[in-house]
XYZ file of C-alpha atoms in Angstrom:
662
model
C 74.488 9.058 29.518
C 75.484 12.538 30.735
C 73.109 12.273 33.678
C 74.471 8.868 34.715
C 78.054 10.118 34.524
C 77.075 13.099 36.643
C 75.465 10.801 39.214
C 78.616 8.635 39.389
C 80.678 11.779 39.962
C 78.336 12.729 42.815
C 78.825 9.284 44.405
C 82.613 9.581 44.209
C 82.495 13.115 45.609
C 80.226 11.999 48.462
C 82.779 9.495 49.747
C 85.885 11.630 49.103
C 84.903 15.211 49.933
C 82.446 14.919 52.843
C 82.759 13.989 56.472
C 81.515 10.682 57.798
C 78.636 12.456 59.537
C 77.565 14.140 56.290
C 77.834 10.828 54.444
C 75.586 9.114 56.985
C 73.045 11.951 56.841
C 72.908 11.899 53.047
C 72.668 8.116 52.864
C 69.916 8.293 55.496
C 68.004 10.712 53.297
C 67.701 8.050 50.566
C 65.143 5.795 52.350
C 63.271 8.902 53.565
C 62.884 10.215 50.040
C 61.979 6.756 48.753
C 59.308 6.564 51.460
C 57.883 9.921 50.358
C 57.897 8.777 46.730
C 55.539 5.943 47.684
C 52.736 8.532 47.642
C 52.923 9.901 44.086
C 50.394 11.903 42.133
C 50.044 10.708 38.527
C 49.336 13.341 35.884
C 48.214 12.784 32.297
C 50.118 14.895 29.818
C 47.800 17.193 27.856
C 49.954 16.604 24.779
C 50.514 13.189 23.266
C 48.405 10.532 21.590
C 48.667 7.615 23.985
C 47.830 9.727 27.041
C 51.405 9.627 28.369
C 51.594 9.944 32.126
C 54.203 11.151 34.585
C 54.353 10.883 38.355
C 55.167 13.731 40.732
C 56.217 13.432 44.374
C 57.290 15.895 47.072
C 60.790 14.430 47.174
C 61.971 17.395 45.095
C 61.565 19.600 48.180
C 64.218 17.532 49.987
C 66.470 17.601 46.931
C 66.320 21.424 47.053
C 66.948 21.362 50.810
C 70.043 19.197 50.365
C 71.268 21.504 47.596
C 70.980 24.448 50.023
C 72.620 22.644 52.915
C 75.259 20.413 51.282
C 75.650 21.641 47.689
C 74.817 20.538 44.145
C 76.497 17.113 43.903
C 74.890 15.660 47.066
C 71.515 16.781 45.683
C 72.342 14.976 42.427
C 73.170 11.808 44.394
C 69.842 11.849 46.250
C 67.799 12.714 43.139
C 69.413 10.001 40.998
C 68.835 7.313 43.606
C 65.197 8.348 44.034
C 64.671 8.463 40.256
C 66.023 4.940 39.789
C 63.936 3.409 42.588
C 60.729 5.235 41.579
C 61.130 4.145 37.966
C 61.799 0.587 39.065
C 58.409 0.409 40.747
C 56.553 1.080 37.480
C 58.890 -0.260 34.750
C 61.008 -3.382 35.145
C 63.401 -2.449 32.359
C 66.937 -1.471 33.312
C 67.450 0.897 30.383
C 64.335 2.871 31.333
C 65.359 2.906 34.996
C 68.825 4.234 34.171
C 67.347 6.844 31.833
C 65.026 8.021 34.593
C 67.895 8.235 37.078
C 70.028 10.183 34.610
C 67.199 12.557 33.720
C 66.417 13.348 37.365
C 70.135 13.807 38.051
C 70.416 16.382 35.261
C 67.348 18.239 36.547
C 68.777 18.270 40.089
C 72.127 19.507 38.781
C 70.415 22.349 36.903
C 68.490 23.289 40.045
C 71.626 23.172 42.212
C 73.630 25.299 39.780
C 70.839 27.897 39.548
C 70.487 27.945 43.353
C 74.176 28.376 44.122
C 74.649 30.898 41.302
C 71.840 33.043 42.741
C 73.265 32.807 46.261
C 76.803 33.568 45.083
C 76.166 36.362 42.597
C 72.879 37.696 43.942
C 73.572 37.683 47.663
C 77.350 37.088 47.805
C 76.840 34.037 50.011
C 79.377 31.329 49.239
C 79.041 29.242 52.379
C 77.071 26.017 52.740
C 75.067 24.608 55.613
C 73.009 26.811 57.890
C 74.783 30.046 57.149
C 72.505 31.287 54.371
C 69.843 33.826 55.196
C 66.232 32.729 54.925
C 65.433 35.508 52.443
C 68.355 34.568 50.193
C 67.353 30.913 50.187
C 63.715 31.766 49.463
C 64.664 33.929 46.484
C 67.320 31.506 45.188
C 64.897 28.599 45.244
C 62.685 30.306 42.642
C 65.225 30.118 39.758
C 66.282 26.696 41.066
C 62.699 25.447 40.772
C 62.360 27.008 37.317
C 65.578 25.347 36.128
C 64.460 22.001 37.565
C 61.077 22.189 35.817
C 62.546 23.353 32.499
C 65.078 20.539 32.333
C 62.801 17.823 33.714
C 59.801 18.649 31.508
C 62.071 19.360 28.545
C 63.699 15.931 28.691
C 60.336 14.213 29.138
C 58.827 16.163 26.243
C 61.796 15.270 24.053
C 61.320 11.593 24.879
C 57.606 11.659 24.089
C 58.168 13.737 20.941
C 60.723 11.243 19.619
C 58.429 8.344 20.389
C 55.359 9.864 18.732
C 57.226 12.023 16.154
C 55.443 15.171 17.243
C 56.771 18.711 17.552
C 59.103 18.934 20.559
C 58.766 22.665 21.250
C 54.987 22.555 21.071
C 54.846 19.637 23.514
C 57.359 21.340 25.824
C 55.336 24.542 25.880
C 52.053 22.723 26.575
C 53.530 20.610 29.365
C 55.243 23.565 31.038
C 51.959 25.435 31.438
C 50.606 22.804 33.807
C 53.859 21.519 35.377
C 54.997 24.902 36.727
C 52.110 25.339 39.221
C 52.820 21.852 40.583
C 56.527 22.480 41.168
C 56.394 25.976 42.701
C 55.083 24.868 46.136
C 58.114 22.594 46.555
C 60.390 25.628 46.734
C 58.247 27.035 49.539
C 58.490 23.732 51.426
C 62.263 23.643 50.935
C 62.731 27.208 52.186
C 60.584 26.610 55.294
C 62.355 23.308 55.954
C 65.702 25.091 55.645
C 64.567 27.717 58.168
C 63.399 25.033 60.608
C 66.560 22.993 60.119
C 68.610 25.951 61.280
C 67.174 25.226 64.716
C 67.106 21.413 64.795
C 65.690 18.334 63.035
C 62.659 18.067 65.298
C 61.477 21.570 64.432
C 61.885 20.794 60.745
C 59.728 17.664 61.060
C 57.047 19.445 63.101
C 56.817 22.308 60.603
C 57.468 20.371 57.418
C 55.155 17.357 57.859
C 51.822 19.261 57.904
C 52.957 21.400 54.984
C 53.873 18.313 52.961
C 50.485 16.731 53.681
C 48.656 19.927 52.675
C 50.627 20.292 49.444
C 50.083 16.619 48.591
C 46.337 17.124 49.065
C 46.467 20.246 46.871
C 48.322 18.306 44.175
C 45.612 15.660 44.177
C 42.920 18.272 43.748
C 44.893 19.915 40.945
C 45.384 16.528 39.280
C 41.680 15.719 39.449
C 40.750 19.118 37.996
C 43.261 18.626 35.178
C 41.870 15.197 34.371
C 38.365 16.643 34.212
C 39.500 19.394 31.827
C 41.309 16.886 29.616
C 38.213 14.671 29.542
C 36.063 17.656 28.561
C 38.457 18.591 25.753
C 38.563 14.999 24.494
C 34.775 14.768 24.706
C 34.428 17.964 22.660
C 36.937 16.550 20.175
C 34.976 13.311 19.801
C 31.731 15.234 19.399
C 33.345 17.374 16.686
C 34.332 14.241 14.776
C 30.841 12.797 15.240
C 29.290 16.025 13.949
C 31.525 15.921 10.880
C 30.546 12.269 10.379
C 26.879 13.243 10.391
C 27.632 15.869 7.717
C 29.399 13.242 5.599
C 26.540 10.778 5.958
C 24.013 13.396 4.854
C 25.882 13.839 1.542
C 27.476 10.467 0.846
C 26.104 7.551 2.844
C 28.686 5.236 4.383
C 28.334 2.435 6.915
C 30.099 2.260 10.248
C 31.055 -1.338 9.404
C 32.966 -0.025 6.372
C 34.713 2.579 8.539
C 35.707 -0.037 11.136
C 37.143 -2.385 8.504
C 39.132 0.403 6.859
C 40.462 1.485 10.262
C 41.641 -2.064 11.020
C 43.266 -2.421 7.591
C 44.934 1.011 7.769
C 46.212 0.661 11.339
C 47.604 -2.795 10.594
C 49.493 -1.677 7.482
C 50.715 1.458 9.270
C 52.212 -0.583 12.110
C 53.947 -2.867 9.605
C 55.432 0.180 7.868
C 56.737 1.692 11.115
C 54.248 4.529 11.487
C 54.079 6.173 14.906
C 51.068 6.409 17.182
C 50.081 9.846 15.884
C 49.997 8.619 12.277
C 47.929 5.568 13.243
C 45.404 7.767 15.051
C 45.353 10.058 12.015
C 44.558 7.090 9.761
C 41.685 6.030 12.013
C 40.224 9.526 11.835
C 40.976 9.750 8.113
C 39.041 6.533 7.447
C 35.964 8.360 8.699
C 36.594 11.934 7.571
C 38.502 11.742 4.278
C 35.412 12.606 2.182
C 34.155 15.457 4.404
C 34.829 17.875 1.529
C 31.963 16.343 -0.464
C 29.570 18.579 1.450
C 30.733 21.283 -0.986
C 29.961 19.158 -4.076
C 26.440 19.547 -5.553
C 24.128 16.584 -5.048
C 23.437 16.202 -8.749
C 27.140 15.484 -9.298
C 27.464 13.061 -6.382
C 24.352 11.154 -7.440
C 24.796 11.336 -11.204
C 24.477 7.768 -12.498
C 26.440 8.262 -15.725
C 29.813 9.774 -16.588
C 30.772 13.197 -15.260
C 31.568 16.045 -17.617
C 34.956 17.764 -17.335
C 33.536 20.750 -15.352
C 31.634 18.365 -13.069
C 34.769 16.320 -12.400
C 36.671 19.521 -11.616
C 34.059 20.275 -8.964
C 34.390 16.747 -7.612
C 38.169 17.168 -7.317
C 37.623 20.165 -5.049
C 36.363 17.920 -2.227
C 39.954 17.086 -1.271
C 40.913 20.756 -0.890
C 37.692 21.727 0.876
C 38.009 18.759 3.239
C 41.559 19.758 4.170
C 40.415 23.334 4.798
C 37.563 22.177 7.045
C 39.704 19.841 9.142
C 42.551 22.356 9.222
C 40.387 24.450 11.540
C 40.103 21.565 14.026
C 43.037 21.274 16.428
C 43.901 17.629 15.820
C 46.910 16.286 17.726
C 47.704 14.026 14.794
C 48.296 14.676 11.065
C 44.872 13.932 9.567
C 44.794 16.923 7.183
C 47.475 15.546 4.774
C 45.480 12.308 4.497
C 42.312 14.160 3.556
C 44.063 16.374 1.013
C 46.100 13.667 -0.709
C 43.976 10.494 -0.610
C 43.296 10.835 -4.381
C 46.940 11.253 -5.406
C 48.393 8.478 -7.582
C 51.762 6.776 -7.383
C 52.466 7.743 -11.015
C 51.645 11.422 -10.391
C 48.361 11.446 -12.331
C 46.186 12.110 -9.269
C 44.803 15.262 -7.674
C 44.776 17.901 -6.216
C 48.556 18.497 -6.272
C 49.777 15.834 -8.709
C 52.229 14.401 -6.170
C 54.229 11.377 -7.255
C 55.744 8.399 -5.457
C 57.275 9.171 -2.066
C 56.087 12.773 -2.336
C 52.639 11.522 -1.316
C 52.326 11.225 2.496
C 52.622 7.599 3.557
C 49.364 7.733 5.494
C 47.502 8.929 2.390
C 49.026 6.102 0.334
C 47.897 3.556 2.912
C 44.338 4.865 3.133
C 44.002 4.964 -0.666
C 44.761 1.241 -0.951
C 42.688 -0.088 1.949
C 39.671 2.152 1.322
C 39.595 1.126 -2.346
C 39.817 -2.574 -1.442
C 36.902 -2.427 0.985
C 34.807 -0.272 -1.362
C 35.306 -2.826 -4.150
C 34.094 -5.601 -1.840
C 30.854 -3.783 -0.933
C 27.666 -4.062 -2.964
C 26.754 -0.816 -4.663
C 23.441 0.289 -6.128
C 24.601 -0.360 -9.668
C 26.815 -3.434 -9.180
C 27.552 -6.377 -6.947
C 30.644 -6.261 -4.760
C 33.747 -8.000 -6.090
C 34.999 -11.200 -4.537
C 38.108 -11.120 -2.366
C 40.228 -12.527 -5.191
C 38.862 -10.037 -7.733
C 39.555 -7.088 -5.421
C 43.102 -8.329 -4.744
C 43.647 -8.759 -8.486
C 42.474 -5.171 -9.052
C 45.035 -3.857 -6.548
C 47.824 -5.898 -8.138
C 46.961 -4.665 -11.632
C 47.108 -1.041 -10.476
C 50.146 -1.445 -8.226
C 52.934 0.823 -9.397
C 50.593 3.074 -11.356
C 47.778 4.099 -9.039
C 48.986 2.571 -5.765
C 52.253 2.343 -3.825
C 53.616 -1.172 -4.623
C 55.040 -1.613 -1.125
C 51.729 -0.749 0.535
C 49.859 -3.117 -1.792
C 52.336 -5.930 -1.136
C 52.205 -5.607 2.653
C 48.428 -5.293 2.662
C 47.838 -8.393 0.533
C 50.465 -10.435 2.418
C 48.911 -9.715 5.812
C 45.282 -9.615 4.649
C 44.390 -12.889 6.468
C 45.572 -11.353 9.763
C 43.449 -8.241 9.228
C 40.423 -10.346 8.299
C 40.861 -12.383 11.483
C 40.869 -9.165 13.514
C 37.697 -8.007 11.736
C 36.072 -11.384 12.414
C 36.950 -11.009 16.103
C 34.840 -7.834 16.204
C 31.754 -9.684 14.994
C 29.334 -10.154 17.833
C 30.718 -7.087 19.586
C 29.060 -3.705 19.664
C 30.430 -1.804 16.673
C 30.957 1.940 17.213
C 28.656 4.042 15.045
C 31.121 6.951 14.632
C 28.109 9.279 14.570
C 26.799 7.584 11.404
C 23.083 7.132 11.911
C 20.000 7.156 9.669
C 19.009 10.712 8.812
C 15.796 11.831 10.496
C 12.988 12.344 7.980
C 10.429 15.155 7.843
C 7.077 14.529 9.486
C 3.850 14.407 7.477
C 2.893 17.839 8.810
C 6.231 19.295 7.714
C 5.863 17.797 4.240
C 2.526 19.596 3.819
C 4.047 23.027 4.523
C 4.408 25.194 1.376
C 6.388 28.439 0.902
C 4.531 31.760 1.016
C 5.168 32.281 -2.708
C 3.654 28.922 -3.567
C 5.196 25.874 -5.240
C 6.399 25.619 -8.821
C 4.965 22.865 -10.978
C 7.011 19.659 -10.912
C 8.777 18.328 -13.959
C 6.210 15.560 -14.424
C 3.264 18.001 -14.579
C 4.829 20.222 -17.196
C 6.672 17.576 -19.215
C 3.735 16.951 -21.570
C 3.279 20.559 -22.531
C 7.012 21.319 -22.807
C 8.124 18.171 -24.628
C 8.334 18.602 -28.388
C 9.321 15.951 -30.916
C 10.148 16.064 -34.598
C 7.495 14.997 -37.118
C 9.443 11.805 -37.789
C 9.581 10.964 -34.083
C 5.865 11.653 -33.628
C 5.071 9.407 -36.596
C 7.243 6.663 -35.105
C 5.445 6.972 -31.773
C 2.077 6.800 -33.502
C 3.125 3.690 -35.426
C 4.343 2.163 -32.159
C 1.011 2.874 -30.448
C -0.971 1.278 -33.284
C 1.213 -1.831 -33.179
C 0.775 -2.194 -29.426
C -3.003 -1.744 -29.750
C -3.249 -4.864 -31.906
C -1.290 -7.063 -29.486
C -3.369 -9.915 -28.076
C -1.153 -10.843 -25.104
C 1.888 -9.572 -23.247
C 4.488 -11.542 -25.201
C 3.120 -10.197 -28.483
C 3.061 -6.703 -26.966
C 6.707 -6.873 -25.863
C 7.787 -8.270 -29.237
C 5.973 -5.532 -31.161
C 7.501 -2.867 -28.946
C 11.085 -4.161 -29.254
C 10.745 -4.561 -33.034
C 9.664 -0.945 -33.604
C 11.985 0.567 -30.982
C 14.982 -0.093 -33.242
C 13.614 2.464 -35.728
C 13.061 5.048 -32.978
C 16.433 4.870 -31.139
C 19.428 2.934 -32.438
C 20.747 0.103 -30.275
C 22.145 -3.402 -30.611
C 20.260 -5.128 -27.812
C 16.965 -4.341 -26.110
C 15.885 -5.916 -22.809
C 12.516 -5.509 -21.096
C 12.623 -6.519 -17.428
C 9.324 -6.864 -15.556
C 8.241 -7.424 -11.957
C 6.067 -10.511 -11.535
C 3.132 -10.703 -9.144
C 5.320 -12.701 -6.749
C 7.828 -9.849 -6.680
C 10.414 -11.711 -8.749
C 12.229 -9.548 -11.308
C 12.875 -11.262 -14.652
C 14.020 -10.131 -18.097
C 10.832 -11.149 -19.911
C 11.892 -10.211 -23.424
C 15.184 -9.466 -25.196
C 15.967 -8.684 -28.826
C 19.280 -8.208 -30.625
C 22.808 -9.442 -29.928
C 23.092 -12.012 -27.100
C 19.323 -11.792 -26.537
C 19.169 -15.522 -25.819
C 21.698 -15.084 -23.002
C 19.765 -12.436 -21.109
C 16.138 -13.371 -21.807
C 14.643 -15.146 -18.811
C 17.443 -13.981 -16.498
C 16.424 -13.170 -12.913
C 17.582 -9.753 -11.703
C 17.995 -8.937 -8.018
C 16.638 -5.657 -6.697
C 19.542 -3.209 -6.918
C 21.655 -5.679 -8.906
C 23.445 -4.153 -11.881
C 22.207 -1.094 -13.728
C 18.730 -2.499 -14.394
C 18.307 -3.544 -10.773
C 19.423 -0.076 -9.667
C 16.885 1.604 -11.974
C 14.079 -0.561 -10.604
C 15.166 -0.024 -6.987
C 15.517 3.752 -7.327
C 12.851 4.357 -10.006
C 15.245 6.685 -11.843
C 16.925 6.489 -15.279
C 20.585 5.499 -15.570
C 22.463 6.255 -18.802
C 25.925 6.145 -20.330
C 28.000 3.691 -18.341
C 29.817 0.435 -19.072
C 27.163 -2.166 -20.078
C 29.193 -4.916 -18.425
C 28.221 -3.472 -15.047
C 24.679 -4.700 -15.701
C 25.657 -8.373 -15.737
C 27.477 -10.959 -13.629
C 31.111 -11.589 -14.709
C 30.396 -14.662 -16.872
C 27.705 -12.858 -18.860
C 29.593 -9.556 -18.925
C 32.269 -11.120 -21.152
C 29.727 -11.347 -23.990
C 29.290 -7.562 -23.842
C 33.014 -6.813 -23.981
C 32.640 -4.782 -27.191
C 29.590 -2.799 -26.039
C 30.222 0.846 -25.173
C 27.148 2.284 -23.465
C 23.596 1.677 -22.287
C 20.434 3.532 -21.277
C 17.897 2.222 -18.790
C 14.493 3.714 -17.865
C 11.930 2.671 -15.246
C 8.493 1.557 -16.436
C 6.551 3.603 -13.908
C 2.958 4.849 -13.955
C 1.880 6.744 -10.862
C 2.791 4.597 -7.890
C 2.884 1.381 -9.888
C 6.250 0.080 -11.084
C 6.201 -2.477 -13.896
C 9.953 -2.900 -14.425
C 12.611 -1.333 -16.656
C 13.520 -0.862 -20.312
C 17.251 -1.151 -21.068
C 19.019 -0.741 -24.405
C 22.697 -1.524 -25.101
C 24.880 -0.188 -27.910
C 28.258 -1.169 -29.304
C 28.386 1.733 -31.777
C 27.361 4.726 -29.695
C 29.788 6.197 -27.191
C 26.842 7.649 -25.283
C 23.137 8.442 -25.515
C 22.701 12.200 -25.814
C 19.856 14.261 -24.404
C 17.716 13.875 -27.544
C 18.102 10.103 -27.623
C 17.353 9.865 -23.896
C 14.213 11.979 -24.393
C 12.979 9.678 -27.172
C 13.749 6.536 -25.182
C 11.995 7.950 -22.132
C 8.867 8.638 -24.213
C 9.036 5.126 -25.651
C 9.261 3.716 -22.131
C 6.188 5.771 -21.202
C 4.247 4.309 -24.149
C 5.239 0.779 -23.128
C 4.252 1.509 -19.521
C 0.823 2.721 -20.597
C 0.384 -0.379 -22.742
C 1.269 -2.662 -19.837
C -1.054 -0.696 -17.553
C -3.927 -0.920 -20.075
C -3.408 -4.645 -20.489
C -3.406 -5.103 -16.702
C -6.599 -3.079 -16.394
C -8.259 -5.120 -19.136
C -7.248 -8.355 -17.439
C -8.665 -7.261 -14.079
C -11.980 -5.792 -15.402
C -12.431 -6.652 -19.103
C -16.099 -5.545 -19.450
C -15.688 -2.199 -17.739
C -12.541 -1.531 -19.728
C -14.297 -2.294 -23.017
C -17.124 0.159 -22.210
C -14.614 2.858 -21.213
C -12.644 2.314 -24.404
C -15.802 2.672 -26.511
C -16.818 5.927 -24.849
C -13.447 7.702 -25.173
C -11.593 8.963 -28.197
C -8.230 8.729 -26.453
C -6.042 5.771 -27.150
C -6.075 3.560 -24.033
C -2.367 2.955 -24.377
C -1.719 6.696 -24.254
C -4.295 8.256 -21.924
C -2.050 11.253 -21.389
C -0.468 11.625 -24.824
C -2.909 10.332 -27.445
C -4.579 13.679 -28.107
C -1.208 15.435 -28.233
C 0.096 12.974 -30.803
C -2.980 13.432 -33.017
C -2.540 17.185 -32.723
C 1.126 16.969 -33.659
C 0.341 14.826 -36.714
C -2.440 17.174 -37.851
C -0.159 20.188 -37.450
């Protein structure tokens, strides 16, 4: 508004305080300056998220010339007219055009005041027109140019800072460093044009035209070099993010499809909640980088199938702080660090690391918490199937107001169909990988390399010699082996095993899941509560706890038993508290899994897990022996006659006899 008022004052002054000849000259300058502005150089601001751009023309040189020859207000008149017309060519919005005219008018006024103040107080020259000395004009144009750049860039930086909610002074400082070299040559052009104009107009045109062409060419070269530097910086920034993504993937595998969905959800909710461009960009980066701190968490904690201990969970909590420290060293132009630090805070204040509550939690962190949780619930995990859309929505609603911001949850669920339509539109398109790629594996030659000090024995090779059981446990194992030896077929074998297992390790339900020759995985035998519901049930590879154990060939203990079943069946196990599942593995051959469920135990301790693991080994050996007998019955009978070891326990029979004798 101030700039427009100043421009109106300059118009009134032009027609009341100047001669007709001066009025005609100044009005004639308007089309000349507009003609020059038809050849702009467009520069991308180094600060800003949306790559804001400004245009620069050599018309400022004529504004300075008019300020020297006619004074400040005529220069304001010319600058305001040029600013309005130039803005009109790019933006057909009157408010923006008037703002541009007012901004340029203020910059011209600052330049004119600085110029005339230098001439008056520095050189004691108060006249106008051609009566200034060339040296005085040359010197006075330097502070005039500085004032013009400071005001012009300052107003632009303030506009962009308000629009993107970034730091004004930082943006002003960054933009000044590149704008000053562009503006300085205009003062040289103005001073030379002033010198030539002291002779006549023709001399000014002859001298000024080649200089203007040369400076315009120099500006283009400078612009191109700046664009190249900005592209290099942005490329390095993208590569930094990709490198961090690779580090995340090495510790905690994610998919780029998950990242893309979370980015679409987060950006959509952020726009609905009035977030600026910087916050939206921060959310997109946060969707990829929020778990970068997990590189400081030990693998055994990240991959632990059961519950974490209190010290282990304390270490897990540290990933938010470590992640914020890592990203704090990267010069992001958007606030991604608060997202990484606070994405595990809760609305009720029971989160970590800082225990923030309600509105104290950054809005971007609250948004990411909701949308990342929703998409994670929908994905299949190694130990469970993904929830349906309705189940995931119900989970968010149940935890709204306690774990999640109710407003974020409400907006997200209300507009979920729109977000899903946007995700569907990306199907069939090339999805960015965000640097998430399969980790390269070691070659066969590299796997054969051993350290100079040699290799320690693996756990499997020393387990027999180091494992010790009580006399009661050894007797139970021996009784189990004898019972399995008398079994005539597999059903009788599984029944005998399940019957005696109850005296070895307490449980309420036992399930033995085996892999058929066709590859189908079926619970072949179940004993105990709800046995009829789970016996004969097909299990998908990786489905539930049992499916996870078979897929990964690793034990999984002490988690909610309901996770092992589909929702309808899980209701029957509502009162159960824990489970333990072990793979039935002998060498490279996988037979299936043994899973026990308990409603009385809160967890299976180390001793119980050790006993169950040994029981699973005995069952595995029995299944292996029966398979061997079925494939070569005569050879197996001869081998069994010639050896004193129990065929069901080729590795442990002698040890058991020794334990009993001792």
